[in-house]
Coordinates of C-alpha atoms in Angstrom, one line a residue:
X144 CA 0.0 0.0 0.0
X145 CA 1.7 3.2 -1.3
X146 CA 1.1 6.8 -2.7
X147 CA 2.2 9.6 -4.2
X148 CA 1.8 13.3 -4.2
X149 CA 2.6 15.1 -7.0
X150 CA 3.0 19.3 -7.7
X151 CA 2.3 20.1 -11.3
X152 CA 3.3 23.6 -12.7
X153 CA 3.0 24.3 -16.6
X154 CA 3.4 27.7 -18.0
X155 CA 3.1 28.3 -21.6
X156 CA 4.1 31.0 -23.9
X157 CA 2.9 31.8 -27.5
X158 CA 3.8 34.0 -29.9
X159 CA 0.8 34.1 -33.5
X160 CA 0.8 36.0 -36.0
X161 CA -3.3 36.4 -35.4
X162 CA -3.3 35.8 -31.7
X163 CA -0.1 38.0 -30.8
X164 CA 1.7 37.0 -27.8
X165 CA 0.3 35.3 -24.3
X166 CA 0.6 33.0 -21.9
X167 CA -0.7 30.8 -19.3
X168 CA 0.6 28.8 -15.6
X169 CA -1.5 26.1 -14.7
X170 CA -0.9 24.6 -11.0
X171 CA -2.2 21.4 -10.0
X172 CA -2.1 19.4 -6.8
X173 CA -2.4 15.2 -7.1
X174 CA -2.4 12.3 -4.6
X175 CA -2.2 9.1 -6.4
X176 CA -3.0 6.0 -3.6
X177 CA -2.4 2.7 -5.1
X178 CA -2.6 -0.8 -3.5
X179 CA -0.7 -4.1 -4.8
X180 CA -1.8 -7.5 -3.7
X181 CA -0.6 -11.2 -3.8
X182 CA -2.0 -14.3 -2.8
X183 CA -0.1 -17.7 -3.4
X184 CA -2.9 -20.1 -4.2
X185 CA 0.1 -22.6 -4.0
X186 CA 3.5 -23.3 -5.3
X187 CA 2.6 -22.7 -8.7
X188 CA -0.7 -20.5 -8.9
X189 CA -1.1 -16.8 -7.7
X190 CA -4.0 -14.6 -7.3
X191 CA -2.8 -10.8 -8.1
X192 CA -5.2 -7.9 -7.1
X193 CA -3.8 -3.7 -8.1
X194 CA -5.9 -0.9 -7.6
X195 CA -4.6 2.5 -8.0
X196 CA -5.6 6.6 -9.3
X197 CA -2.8 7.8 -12.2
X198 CA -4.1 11.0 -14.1
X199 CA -3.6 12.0 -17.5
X200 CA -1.5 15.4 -18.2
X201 CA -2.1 17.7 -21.3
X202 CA 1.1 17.7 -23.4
X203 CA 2.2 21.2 -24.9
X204 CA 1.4 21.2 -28.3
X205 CA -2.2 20.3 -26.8
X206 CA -2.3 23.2 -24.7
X207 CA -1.3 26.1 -26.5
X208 CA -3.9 27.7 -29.1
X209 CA -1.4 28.0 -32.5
X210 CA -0.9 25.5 -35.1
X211 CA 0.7 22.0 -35.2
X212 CA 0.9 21.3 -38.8
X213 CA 1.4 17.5 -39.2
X214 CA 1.1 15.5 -42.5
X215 CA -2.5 14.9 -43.1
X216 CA -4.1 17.2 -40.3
X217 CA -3.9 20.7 -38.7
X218 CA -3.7 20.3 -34.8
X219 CA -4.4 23.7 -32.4
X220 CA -4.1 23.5 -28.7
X221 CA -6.7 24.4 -26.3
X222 CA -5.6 26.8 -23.2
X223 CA -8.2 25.4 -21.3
X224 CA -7.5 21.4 -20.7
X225 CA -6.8 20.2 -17.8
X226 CA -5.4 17.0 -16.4
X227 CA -7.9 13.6 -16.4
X228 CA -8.4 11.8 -13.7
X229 CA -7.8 7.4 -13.7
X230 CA -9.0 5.1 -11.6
X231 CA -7.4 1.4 -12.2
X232 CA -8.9 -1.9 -10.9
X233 CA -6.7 -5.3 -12.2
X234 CA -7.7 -8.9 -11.3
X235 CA -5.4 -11.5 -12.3
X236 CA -4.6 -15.0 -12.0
X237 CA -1.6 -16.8 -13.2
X238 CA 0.2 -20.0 -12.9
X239 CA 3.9 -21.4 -13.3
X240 CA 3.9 -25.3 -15.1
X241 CA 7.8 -24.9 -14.6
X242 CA 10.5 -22.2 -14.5
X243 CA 10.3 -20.0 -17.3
X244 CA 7.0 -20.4 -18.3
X245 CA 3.5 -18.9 -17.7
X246 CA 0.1 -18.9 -18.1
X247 CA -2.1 -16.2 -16.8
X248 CA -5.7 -14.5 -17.5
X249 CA -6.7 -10.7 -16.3
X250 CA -9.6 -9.0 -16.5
X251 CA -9.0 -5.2 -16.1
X252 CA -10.8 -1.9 -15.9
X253 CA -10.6 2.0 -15.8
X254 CA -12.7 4.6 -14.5
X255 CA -11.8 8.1 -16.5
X256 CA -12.9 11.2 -14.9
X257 CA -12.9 14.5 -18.1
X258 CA -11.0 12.5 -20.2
X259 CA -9.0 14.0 -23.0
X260 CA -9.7 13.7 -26.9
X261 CA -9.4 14.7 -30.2
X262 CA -12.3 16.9 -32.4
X263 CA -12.5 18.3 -35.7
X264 CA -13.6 22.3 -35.4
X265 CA -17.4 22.3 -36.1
X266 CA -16.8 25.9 -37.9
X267 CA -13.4 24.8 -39.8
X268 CA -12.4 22.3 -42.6
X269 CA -12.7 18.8 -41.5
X270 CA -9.2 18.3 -41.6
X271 CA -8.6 21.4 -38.8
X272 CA -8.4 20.0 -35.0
X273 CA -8.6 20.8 -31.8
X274 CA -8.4 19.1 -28.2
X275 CA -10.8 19.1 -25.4
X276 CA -11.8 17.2 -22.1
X277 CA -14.7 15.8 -24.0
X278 CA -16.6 14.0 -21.6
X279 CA -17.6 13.7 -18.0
X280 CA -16.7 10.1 -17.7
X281 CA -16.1 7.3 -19.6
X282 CA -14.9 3.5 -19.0
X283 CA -12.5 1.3 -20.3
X284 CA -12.9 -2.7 -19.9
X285 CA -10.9 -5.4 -20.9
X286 CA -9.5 -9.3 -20.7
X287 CA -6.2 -10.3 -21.5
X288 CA -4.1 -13.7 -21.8
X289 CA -0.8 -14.5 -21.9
X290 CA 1.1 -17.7 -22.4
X291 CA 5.1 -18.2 -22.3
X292 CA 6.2 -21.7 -23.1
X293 CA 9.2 -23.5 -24.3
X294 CA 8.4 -26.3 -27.3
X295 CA 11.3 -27.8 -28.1
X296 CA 14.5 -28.7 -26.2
X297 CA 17.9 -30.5 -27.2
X298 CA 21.2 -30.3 -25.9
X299 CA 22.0 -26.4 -25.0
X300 CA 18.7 -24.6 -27.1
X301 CA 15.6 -24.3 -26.8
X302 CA 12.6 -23.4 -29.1
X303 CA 10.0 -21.1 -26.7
X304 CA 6.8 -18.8 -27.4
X305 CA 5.3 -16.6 -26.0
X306 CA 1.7 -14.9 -26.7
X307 CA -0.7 -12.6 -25.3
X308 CA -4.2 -10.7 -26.3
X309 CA -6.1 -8.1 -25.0
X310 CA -9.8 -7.6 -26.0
X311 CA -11.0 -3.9 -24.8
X312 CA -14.3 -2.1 -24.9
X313 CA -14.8 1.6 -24.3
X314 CA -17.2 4.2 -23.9
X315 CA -17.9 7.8 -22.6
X316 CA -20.3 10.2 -22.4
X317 CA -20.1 13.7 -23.9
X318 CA -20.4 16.5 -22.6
X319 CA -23.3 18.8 -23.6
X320 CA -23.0 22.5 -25.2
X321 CA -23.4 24.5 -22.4
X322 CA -21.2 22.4 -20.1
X323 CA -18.3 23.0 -23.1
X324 CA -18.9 26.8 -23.2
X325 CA -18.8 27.0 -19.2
X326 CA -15.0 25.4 -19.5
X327 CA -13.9 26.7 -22.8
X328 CA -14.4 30.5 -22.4
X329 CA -17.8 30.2 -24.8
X330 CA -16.3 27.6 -27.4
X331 CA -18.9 24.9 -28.1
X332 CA -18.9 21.2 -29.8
X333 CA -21.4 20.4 -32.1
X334 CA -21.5 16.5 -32.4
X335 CA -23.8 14.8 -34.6
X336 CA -26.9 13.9 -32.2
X337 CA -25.0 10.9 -30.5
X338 CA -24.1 11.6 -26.5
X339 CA -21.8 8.9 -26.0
X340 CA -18.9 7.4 -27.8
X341 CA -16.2 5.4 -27.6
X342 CA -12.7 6.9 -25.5
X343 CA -10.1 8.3 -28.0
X344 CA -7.0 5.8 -28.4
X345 CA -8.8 2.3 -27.6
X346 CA -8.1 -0.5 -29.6
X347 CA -10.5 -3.3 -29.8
X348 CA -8.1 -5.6 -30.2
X349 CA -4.1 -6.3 -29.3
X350 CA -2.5 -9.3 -29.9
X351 CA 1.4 -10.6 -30.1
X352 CA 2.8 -13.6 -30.9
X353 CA 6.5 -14.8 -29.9
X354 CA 8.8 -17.2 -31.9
X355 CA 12.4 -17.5 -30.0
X356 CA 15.2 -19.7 -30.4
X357 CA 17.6 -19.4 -27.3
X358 CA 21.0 -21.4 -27.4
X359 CA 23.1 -21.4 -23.7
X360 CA 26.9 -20.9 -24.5
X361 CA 27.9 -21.3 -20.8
X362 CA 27.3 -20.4 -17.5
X363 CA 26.7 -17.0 -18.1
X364 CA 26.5 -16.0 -21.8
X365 CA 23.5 -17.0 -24.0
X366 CA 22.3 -16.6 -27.4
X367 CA 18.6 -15.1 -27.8
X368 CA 16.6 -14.6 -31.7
X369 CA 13.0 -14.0 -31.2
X370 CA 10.8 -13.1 -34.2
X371 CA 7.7 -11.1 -33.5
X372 CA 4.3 -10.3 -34.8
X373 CA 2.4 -7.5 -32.9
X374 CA -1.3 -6.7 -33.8
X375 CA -3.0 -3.3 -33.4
X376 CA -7.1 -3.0 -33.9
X377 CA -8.9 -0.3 -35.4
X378 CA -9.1 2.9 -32.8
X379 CA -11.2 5.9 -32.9
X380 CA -8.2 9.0 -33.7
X381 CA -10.6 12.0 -33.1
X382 CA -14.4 12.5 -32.9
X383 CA -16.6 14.5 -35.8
X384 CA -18.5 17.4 -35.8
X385 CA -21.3 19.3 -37.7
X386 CA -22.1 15.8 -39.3
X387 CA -18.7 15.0 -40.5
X388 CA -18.5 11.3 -39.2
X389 CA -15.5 10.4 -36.5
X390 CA -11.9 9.5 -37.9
X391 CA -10.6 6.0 -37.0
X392 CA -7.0 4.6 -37.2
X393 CA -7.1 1.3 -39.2
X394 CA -5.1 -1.6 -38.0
X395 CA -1.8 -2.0 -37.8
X396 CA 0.3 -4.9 -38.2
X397 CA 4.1 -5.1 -37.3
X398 CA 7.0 -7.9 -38.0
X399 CA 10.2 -7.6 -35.5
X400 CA 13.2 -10.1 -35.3
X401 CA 15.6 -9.2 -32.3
X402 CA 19.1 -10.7 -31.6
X403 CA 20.9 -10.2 -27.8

């Protein structure tokens, strides 16, 4: 049983050509109480329990109001975020067959108090966007499993896997007009009739699978090649507004090989 207290100071300057020059010091106070528990079932099976408040901070290019021009979108900060709050709830149970391997299933949750997102400017073009703390709440639950086993031994290698996936399901619910104009100095979001969506950054779906080879020179040196295949699901990227429908980030899929 722990915590941690942390003093948060940002000041930001700017400097636009339409703006002119400003600034802005935001203070914030945190206490972050988190709790950690073990219990051994037996030799081989433990029961894991972690409960715990973490926040989210606004980075700078979120916070102050001039252009980020990226690739395919135009990003301006919003003066008036603030941090999110995160309350984390883990359950998990795993189980050791023999040293060096693992099985083990979680089920996992977070409560998010304003959380942060991404919107499209209801009086720009589409591809113009902004950043605000969108909702009151919102939730994120989820189930993962992992596996780590070795296949195949002979002499001084071995042939081991490892593989884990993570099903997630998200939602929050938007704020309303007036409750945007109170926080944003009279700046309002238009969405498109809905008042709750999914939370900004989610993926459905995560998955990894493990391929290694590991050969044992001596005592204390060892060969290690693992080849890897990491799976990202589709995510919501920002939400729409004035009926222009949300943007999503497709899947991604990745290939790695690593040699220590």
């Amino acid at each position: 049983l722990g915590g941690r207290y942390d003093y948060v100071d940002i000041a930001s300057n700017w400097d636009d050509s339409i703006l002119g020059k400003d600034k802005k010091n935001k203070t914030y106070t945190k206490f972050l109480p988190a709790l950690n528990a073990k219990y051994s079932i037996n030799d081989k099976q433990n029961l894991r329990l972690s409960a715990s408040k973490t926040y989210t901070l606004p980075q700078a290019k979120e916070l102050v109001p001039i252009g980020y021009y990226d690739v395919t979108t135009n990003v301006y900060g919003n003066q008036n975020l603030y941090p999110s709050d995160n309350y984390n709830l883990d359950l998990k149970w795993e189980l050791f067959p023999k040293s060096g391997e693992l099985l083990s299933i979680a089920a996992f949750g977070k409560y998010l108090e304003n959380p942060i997102a991404r919107t499209t400017y209801s009086t720009a073009a589409s591809s113009d966007m902004t950043y605000f703390n969108i909702a009151n709440w919102g939730y994120v639950l989820g189930a993962e499993v992992e596996l780590r086993k070795d296949l195949l031994k002979w002499n001084q290698s071995k042939l081991y896997t490892f593989l884990n996936a993570t099903y997630m399901h998200s939602q929050q619910e938007l704020k309303t007009e007036s409750e945007f104009a109170k926080e944003n100095e009279g700046k309002i979001v238009q969405f498109n009739g809905q008042t709750k969506d999914d939370v900004q950054g989610v993926a459905d779906f995560l998955a990894n699978a493990n391929l290694g080879y590991n050969y044992k020179i001596n005592t204390t040196t060892n060969i290690d090649f693992v080849v890897s295949y990491s799976y990202v699901g589709k995510s919501l990227f920002a939400l729409g507004t004035n009926k222009v429908g949300n943007f999503y980030e497709n899947p991604i899929h990745l290939l790695d090989t690593n040699l220590n």
